[in-house]
Amino acid sequence: MGIVLGSNQYGKAENRVVRIYRDEPRHEIRDLNVSTALRGDFGVAHTEGDQSVVLPTDTQKQTVYAFAKTHGEGSVEEYGLALARHFVDNAEPVGGARIEIEQYDWDRVVVDGVEHNHAWVRRGPEVRTVAVTVEGVGNDRREWVIGGVKDLVVLKSSGSEFRGFLTDKFTVLEPTADRVMATSLVAQWRFAGTTVEWDAVYPSIRQIVVETFATHHSLALQQTLYEIGKRILAKHDEVVEVRMSAPNKHHFEYDLGRFGISNANEVFHADDRPYGLIQATVGRDDAPDAGSAWVPQRGWLV
Ligand SMILES: O=c1[nH]c(=O)c2[nH]c(=O)[nH]c2[nH]1
């Protein structure tokens, strides 16, 4: 029986980096959660315990913080690309690098109608996400950037139906032409290239997501996801593929009839679990090869 080392990667997960820009009296803040993973020929580290091929995860962490100062002026995508390129270009056994970033946004505190210079309130729960993958050097260089948003919690109290579904002997669900629809959306979009107006594209796509959710009359969450993907691709040539995962946060009309009280879609039980989990990919039929763009660091195992 032969035993072989399979795919592997290693890195520092969830470096919490807070960068304050304080050149002006009005400070700026960038609050990140940065994960690194290196891929390459690290076989002997596993089979022999030979660390000569291993750039320590601690070094990766130090680089993440150093680059926050030296490469932290632009967008979070540029910062991720700089980190990934650095690891691939400077550590010989590293064939590929994966950088995953979550950006937590902050709103300025408003005092007497004036935005404060150096105090903020966390905005949320939504989080901007970036996943950068860089592989190879010279002519073999390949790079992928995936932008995204997660924990984008949205709800509409009308304009959503779910009826005409398959039924069998276990079906108890009543069809509805008017229901509450809510989700905590995770959406990720793969870019065709790496020359992108990153900080303009993110708010534009986020707006398409929430606007579509609000204005599109939904016959099912599945249809809403497809519509969101379609509209992102229609507006943004630089995006080639959109992946979404949407827990259906069920709102069940509460039975007030037991108390002789009417309830016409007014009082709901917001159910926590279980939830429907609706997931879809919408892409261009001529999208370039995704390569390792979707191979994650965290979430590597199911
Ligand atoms: O939008 C929905 N899609 C489903 O697949 C589904 N299934 C279900 O019970 N409710 C819903 N809602």
Short mmCIF file of C-alpha atoms and ligand atoms in Angstrom, two decimals:
data_model
loop_
_atom_site.label_atom_id
_atom_site.label_comp_id
_atom_site.label_asym_id
_atom_site.label_seq_id
_atom_site.Cartn_x
_atom_site.Cartn_y
_atom_site.Cartn_z
CA MET A 1 0.00 0.00 0.00
CA GLY A 2 1.40 3.38 -0.98
CA ILE A 3 0.69 6.51 1.03
CA VAL A 4 1.09 9.86 -0.61
CA LEU A 5 0.76 13.45 0.49
CA GLY A 6 -2.15 15.10 -1.23
CA SER A 7 -2.97 18.74 -1.76
CA ASN A 8 -1.87 20.99 1.05
CA GLN A 9 -1.52 24.64 1.96
CA TYR A 10 -0.58 26.57 5.05
CA GLY A 11 -0.74 30.12 6.28
CA LYS A 12 -1.84 32.50 9.00
CA ALA A 13 -5.58 32.79 9.35
CA GLU A 14 -7.48 35.85 10.51
CA ASN A 15 -4.83 38.48 11.10
CA ARG A 16 -6.82 41.35 12.54
CA VAL A 17 -5.21 44.45 11.06
CA VAL A 18 -6.44 47.92 11.90
CA ARG A 19 -4.82 50.75 9.97
CA ILE A 20 -5.38 54.36 10.98
CA TYR A 21 -4.51 57.05 8.42
CA ARG A 22 -3.64 60.06 10.56
CA ASP A 23 -1.82 62.47 8.27
CA GLU A 24 -4.77 64.86 8.48
CA PRO A 25 -6.80 65.91 11.55
CA ARG A 26 -9.64 63.88 10.03
CA HIS A 27 -8.41 60.33 10.46
CA GLU A 28 -9.43 57.37 8.31
CA ILE A 29 -9.75 53.79 9.46
CA ARG A 30 -9.40 50.46 7.70
CA ASP A 31 -10.30 47.40 9.70
CA LEU A 32 -9.37 44.07 8.16
CA ASN A 33 -9.31 40.36 8.80
CA VAL A 34 -6.55 38.97 6.58
CA SER A 35 -5.81 35.31 5.96
CA THR A 36 -2.85 33.98 4.01
CA ALA A 37 -2.23 30.56 2.50
CA LEU A 38 0.83 29.43 0.61
CA ARG A 39 0.73 26.62 -1.93
CA GLY A 40 3.66 24.89 -3.52
CA ASP A 41 6.12 22.09 -3.02
CA PHE A 42 6.14 21.65 0.73
CA GLY A 43 6.30 17.86 0.56
CA VAL A 44 9.41 17.39 2.71
CA ALA A 45 7.94 19.51 5.50
CA HIS A 46 5.21 16.90 5.80
CA THR A 47 7.07 13.72 5.01
CA GLU A 48 10.46 14.48 6.60
CA GLY A 49 9.75 17.32 8.99
CA ASP A 50 12.21 19.40 6.95
CA GLN A 51 11.38 23.08 7.48
CA SER A 52 13.84 24.44 4.91
CA VAL A 53 10.95 24.95 2.48
CA VAL A 54 8.64 26.56 5.01
CA LEU A 55 8.19 30.32 5.28
CA PRO A 56 6.69 30.37 8.79
CA THR A 57 3.11 31.41 9.28
CA ASP A 58 4.53 33.91 11.75
CA THR A 59 6.53 35.53 8.96
CA GLN A 60 3.38 35.65 6.85
CA LYS A 61 1.67 37.44 9.72
CA GLN A 62 4.50 39.98 10.05
CA THR A 63 4.33 40.64 6.30
CA VAL A 64 0.59 41.26 6.50
CA TYR A 65 1.15 43.99 9.11
CA ALA A 66 4.19 45.48 7.36
CA PHE A 67 2.29 45.69 4.06
CA ALA A 68 -0.59 47.45 5.84
CA LYS A 69 1.84 50.37 6.17
CA THR A 70 3.79 50.04 2.93
CA HIS A 71 1.00 48.90 0.57
CA GLY A 72 -2.08 50.06 2.45
CA GLU A 73 -2.91 53.27 0.63
CA GLY A 74 -5.08 51.85 -2.15
CA SER A 75 -7.98 49.43 -2.20
CA VAL A 76 -8.10 46.24 -0.23
CA GLU A 77 -7.86 44.31 -3.51
CA GLU A 78 -4.55 46.02 -4.32
CA TYR A 79 -3.25 45.25 -0.85
CA GLY A 80 -4.20 41.58 -1.32
CA LEU A 81 -2.56 41.42 -4.73
CA ALA A 82 0.63 42.99 -3.35
CA LEU A 83 0.80 40.41 -0.57
CA ALA A 84 0.14 37.46 -2.85
CA ARG A 85 2.67 38.62 -5.43
CA HIS A 86 5.25 39.16 -2.70
CA PHE A 87 4.99 35.60 -1.39
CA VAL A 88 5.08 34.03 -4.86
CA ASP A 89 7.96 36.21 -6.08
CA ASN A 90 10.16 36.05 -2.99
CA ALA A 91 9.87 32.62 -1.43
CA GLU A 92 11.29 29.99 -3.79
CA PRO A 93 9.11 26.98 -2.90
CA VAL A 94 5.94 29.05 -3.04
CA GLY A 95 4.07 28.31 -6.25
CA GLY A 96 0.89 30.09 -5.31
CA ALA A 97 -0.54 32.36 -2.66
CA ARG A 98 -4.07 32.91 -1.52
CA ILE A 99 -5.04 36.03 0.40
CA GLU A 100 -8.54 36.30 1.83
CA ILE A 101 -9.64 39.59 3.34
CA GLU A 102 -12.73 40.74 5.15
CA GLN A 103 -13.18 44.48 5.51
CA TYR A 104 -15.26 45.77 8.39
CA ASP A 105 -16.64 49.21 7.67
CA TRP A 106 -17.07 52.00 10.20
CA ASP A 107 -19.30 55.10 10.12
CA ARG A 108 -18.20 58.32 11.71
CA VAL A 109 -19.88 59.33 14.95
CA VAL A 110 -21.98 62.43 14.32
CA VAL A 111 -21.87 65.06 17.10
CA ASP A 112 -24.21 68.04 16.83
CA GLY A 113 -24.67 67.27 13.13
CA VAL A 114 -20.91 67.16 12.47
CA GLU A 115 -18.93 64.03 11.64
CA HIS A 116 -16.27 63.32 14.23
CA ASN A 117 -12.64 63.27 13.10
CA HIS A 118 -11.51 60.19 14.94
CA ALA A 119 -14.45 58.26 16.38
CA TRP A 120 -16.58 55.70 14.56
CA VAL A 121 -19.45 53.23 15.00
CA ARG A 122 -19.18 49.82 13.38
CA ARG A 123 -21.41 49.45 10.34
CA GLY A 124 -22.80 46.07 9.80
CA PRO A 125 -23.29 43.28 9.85
CA GLU A 126 -22.32 43.26 6.19
CA VAL A 127 -18.68 42.72 5.35
CA ARG A 128 -16.80 43.38 2.11
CA THR A 129 -14.71 40.39 1.07
CA VAL A 130 -11.78 39.82 -1.24
CA ALA A 131 -10.01 36.64 -2.26
CA VAL A 132 -6.83 36.97 -4.29
CA THR A 133 -4.95 34.06 -5.82
CA VAL A 134 -1.57 34.43 -7.50
CA GLU A 135 0.28 31.56 -9.11
CA GLY A 136 3.56 31.17 -10.99
CA VAL A 137 6.24 33.59 -12.03
CA GLY A 138 7.22 35.29 -15.28
CA ASN A 139 5.19 34.10 -18.27
CA ASP A 140 3.47 31.50 -16.10
CA ARG A 141 1.96 34.15 -13.82
CA ARG A 142 -1.79 33.79 -13.28
CA GLU A 143 -3.87 36.01 -11.03
CA TRP A 144 -7.50 35.96 -9.94
CA VAL A 145 -9.49 38.39 -7.81
CA ILE A 146 -12.87 37.62 -6.32
CA GLY A 147 -14.76 40.47 -4.71
CA GLY A 148 -17.76 39.96 -2.53
CA VAL A 149 -20.05 40.81 0.30
CA LYS A 150 -21.23 38.60 3.13
CA ASP A 151 -23.80 38.87 5.89
CA LEU A 152 -25.80 41.33 3.80
CA VAL A 153 -29.11 41.03 5.64
CA VAL A 154 -32.11 42.13 3.59
CA LEU A 155 -35.86 41.72 4.02
CA LYS A 156 -38.88 42.65 1.94
CA SER A 157 -42.38 42.58 3.38
CA SER A 158 -44.12 42.19 0.01
CA GLY A 159 -43.31 41.50 -3.63
CA SER A 160 -42.41 37.86 -3.04
CA GLU A 161 -44.35 34.71 -3.90
CA PHE A 162 -43.73 31.01 -3.64
CA ARG A 163 -46.32 28.78 -5.28
CA GLY A 164 -46.79 26.18 -7.97
CA PHE A 165 -44.11 23.97 -6.41
CA LEU A 166 -43.94 20.19 -6.57
CA THR A 167 -46.03 18.42 -3.96
CA ASP A 168 -46.01 14.93 -2.54
CA LYS A 169 -47.52 13.17 0.47
CA PHE A 170 -45.21 15.07 2.85
CA THR A 171 -46.04 18.53 1.53
CA VAL A 172 -47.73 20.75 4.10
CA LEU A 173 -46.42 24.12 2.88
CA GLU A 174 -49.20 26.40 1.66
CA PRO A 175 -48.55 28.29 -1.56
CA THR A 176 -48.33 32.03 -1.08
CA ALA A 177 -48.63 35.02 -3.40
CA ASP A 178 -47.41 37.47 -0.78
CA ARG A 179 -44.83 36.61 1.81
CA VAL A 180 -41.94 38.11 3.72
CA MET A 181 -38.66 37.26 2.06
CA ALA A 182 -35.41 37.71 3.95
CA THR A 183 -31.87 36.49 3.66
CA SER A 184 -28.35 37.06 4.83
CA LEU A 185 -26.67 37.04 1.47
CA VAL A 186 -23.17 35.94 0.62
CA ALA A 187 -22.27 37.00 -2.91
CA GLN A 188 -18.91 36.75 -4.62
CA TRP A 189 -17.96 37.96 -8.06
CA ARG A 190 -14.94 36.89 -10.08
CA PHE A 191 -13.15 39.53 -12.10
CA ALA A 192 -11.75 38.88 -15.57
CA GLY A 193 -8.54 40.74 -14.80
CA THR A 194 -6.70 42.72 -12.16
CA THR A 195 -6.94 46.23 -13.63
CA VAL A 196 -10.19 47.34 -12.07
CA GLU A 197 -11.53 50.44 -10.29
CA TRP A 198 -11.95 48.33 -7.19
CA ASP A 199 -13.37 50.97 -4.89
CA ALA A 200 -15.94 52.08 -7.47
CA VAL A 201 -17.05 48.59 -8.47
CA TYR A 202 -17.80 47.40 -4.94
CA PRO A 203 -20.49 49.98 -4.06
CA SER A 204 -21.97 49.68 -7.54
CA ILE A 205 -22.40 45.90 -7.25
CA ARG A 206 -23.67 46.15 -3.71
CA GLN A 207 -26.29 48.64 -4.91
CA ILE A 208 -27.34 46.29 -7.73
CA VAL A 209 -27.79 43.52 -5.17
CA VAL A 210 -29.99 45.46 -2.77
CA GLU A 211 -31.88 47.27 -5.55
CA THR A 212 -32.67 44.02 -7.35
CA PHE A 213 -33.77 42.42 -4.13
CA ALA A 214 -36.11 45.35 -3.47
CA THR A 215 -37.57 45.97 -6.91
CA HIS A 216 -37.67 42.58 -8.60
CA HIS A 217 -40.98 40.81 -8.00
CA SER A 218 -39.78 37.44 -6.77
CA LEU A 219 -41.38 34.11 -7.59
CA ALA A 220 -38.70 32.33 -5.56
CA LEU A 221 -35.38 33.13 -3.95
CA GLN A 222 -33.81 31.12 -6.77
CA GLN A 223 -35.22 33.59 -9.30
CA THR A 224 -34.03 36.56 -7.25
CA LEU A 225 -30.48 35.21 -7.13
CA TYR A 226 -30.44 34.63 -10.88
CA GLU A 227 -31.73 38.14 -11.47
CA ILE A 228 -29.07 39.64 -9.17
CA GLY A 229 -26.32 37.75 -11.01
CA LYS A 230 -27.71 38.73 -14.41
CA ARG A 231 -27.88 42.42 -13.53
CA ILE A 232 -24.34 42.47 -12.10
CA LEU A 233 -23.00 40.89 -15.29
CA ALA A 234 -25.05 43.23 -17.48
CA LYS A 235 -23.61 46.32 -15.82
CA HIS A 236 -20.07 45.19 -15.08
CA ASP A 237 -18.01 43.94 -18.03
CA GLU A 238 -15.09 43.32 -15.68
CA VAL A 239 -17.05 40.60 -13.83
CA VAL A 240 -17.36 37.15 -15.40
CA GLU A 241 -19.02 35.02 -12.74
CA VAL A 242 -21.18 35.58 -9.65
CA ARG A 243 -21.69 32.99 -6.92
CA MET A 244 -24.33 33.42 -4.24
CA SER A 245 -25.48 31.64 -1.15
CA ALA A 246 -28.71 32.75 0.47
CA PRO A 247 -30.26 31.30 3.59
CA ASN A 248 -34.02 31.69 3.32
CA LYS A 249 -34.80 33.34 6.65
CA HIS A 250 -38.32 32.06 7.00
CA HIS A 251 -40.95 34.34 8.48
CA PHE A 252 -44.02 32.36 9.46
CA GLU A 253 -47.30 34.17 9.98
CA TYR A 254 -48.10 33.72 13.63
CA ASP A 255 -51.41 32.01 14.42
CA LEU A 256 -53.33 34.67 16.29
CA GLY A 257 -56.67 33.11 15.27
CA ARG A 258 -56.39 31.02 18.44
CA PHE A 259 -57.01 34.26 20.34
CA GLY A 260 -59.71 35.56 18.03
CA ILE A 261 -57.26 38.15 16.61
CA SER A 262 -56.87 38.62 12.87
CA ASN A 263 -53.40 38.45 11.33
CA ALA A 264 -53.18 39.52 7.69
CA ASN A 265 -49.45 39.15 7.09
CA GLU A 266 -48.69 41.41 10.06
CA VAL A 267 -47.20 39.36 12.91
CA PHE A 268 -44.55 36.74 12.11
CA HIS A 269 -42.34 34.28 13.88
CA ALA A 270 -38.83 34.85 12.50
CA ASP A 271 -37.55 31.31 12.46
CA ASP A 272 -33.87 30.74 13.17
CA ARG A 273 -33.43 27.12 12.09
CA PRO A 274 -33.82 25.22 9.89
CA TYR A 275 -33.49 27.49 6.89
CA GLY A 276 -33.69 26.83 3.19
CA LEU A 277 -30.25 27.35 1.67
CA ILE A 278 -30.45 28.56 -1.89
CA GLN A 279 -27.19 28.73 -3.83
CA ALA A 280 -26.46 29.62 -7.41
CA THR A 281 -23.74 30.59 -9.85
CA VAL A 282 -24.44 32.93 -12.75
CA GLY A 283 -21.71 33.47 -15.29
CA ARG A 284 -20.78 34.36 -18.83
CA ASP A 285 -20.66 31.42 -21.24
CA ASP A 286 -17.27 32.69 -22.45
CA ALA A 287 -15.78 33.34 -18.99
CA PRO A 288 -12.03 32.71 -18.78
CA ASP A 289 -10.89 29.65 -16.84
CA ALA A 290 -11.36 30.07 -13.08
CA GLY A 291 -8.21 28.06 -12.29
CA SER A 292 -7.73 28.08 -8.50
CA ALA A 293 -9.76 31.25 -8.02
CA TRP A 294 -12.36 29.44 -5.93
CA VAL A 295 -10.04 27.21 -3.89
CA PRO A 296 -10.36 28.67 -0.40
CA GLN A 297 -8.13 28.91 2.62
CA ARG A 298 -10.71 28.81 5.38
CA GLY A 299 -13.52 26.54 4.23
CA TRP A 300 -10.99 24.15 2.69
CA LEU A 301 -12.80 21.30 4.38
CA VAL A 302 -16.57 20.99 4.36
O1 LIG B 1 -37.82 30.86 -2.45
C1 LIG B 1 -38.00 29.71 -2.03
N1 LIG B 1 -37.37 28.67 -2.64
C2 LIG B 1 -37.53 27.36 -2.22
O2 LIG B 1 -36.94 26.43 -2.83
C3 LIG B 1 -38.38 27.13 -1.14
N2 LIG B 1 -38.75 26.01 -0.49
C4 LIG B 1 -39.56 26.39 0.53
O3 LIG B 1 -40.10 25.61 1.37
N3 LIG B 1 -39.74 27.74 0.51
C5 LIG B 1 -39.01 28.23 -0.52
N4 LIG B 1 -38.80 29.50 -0.97
#
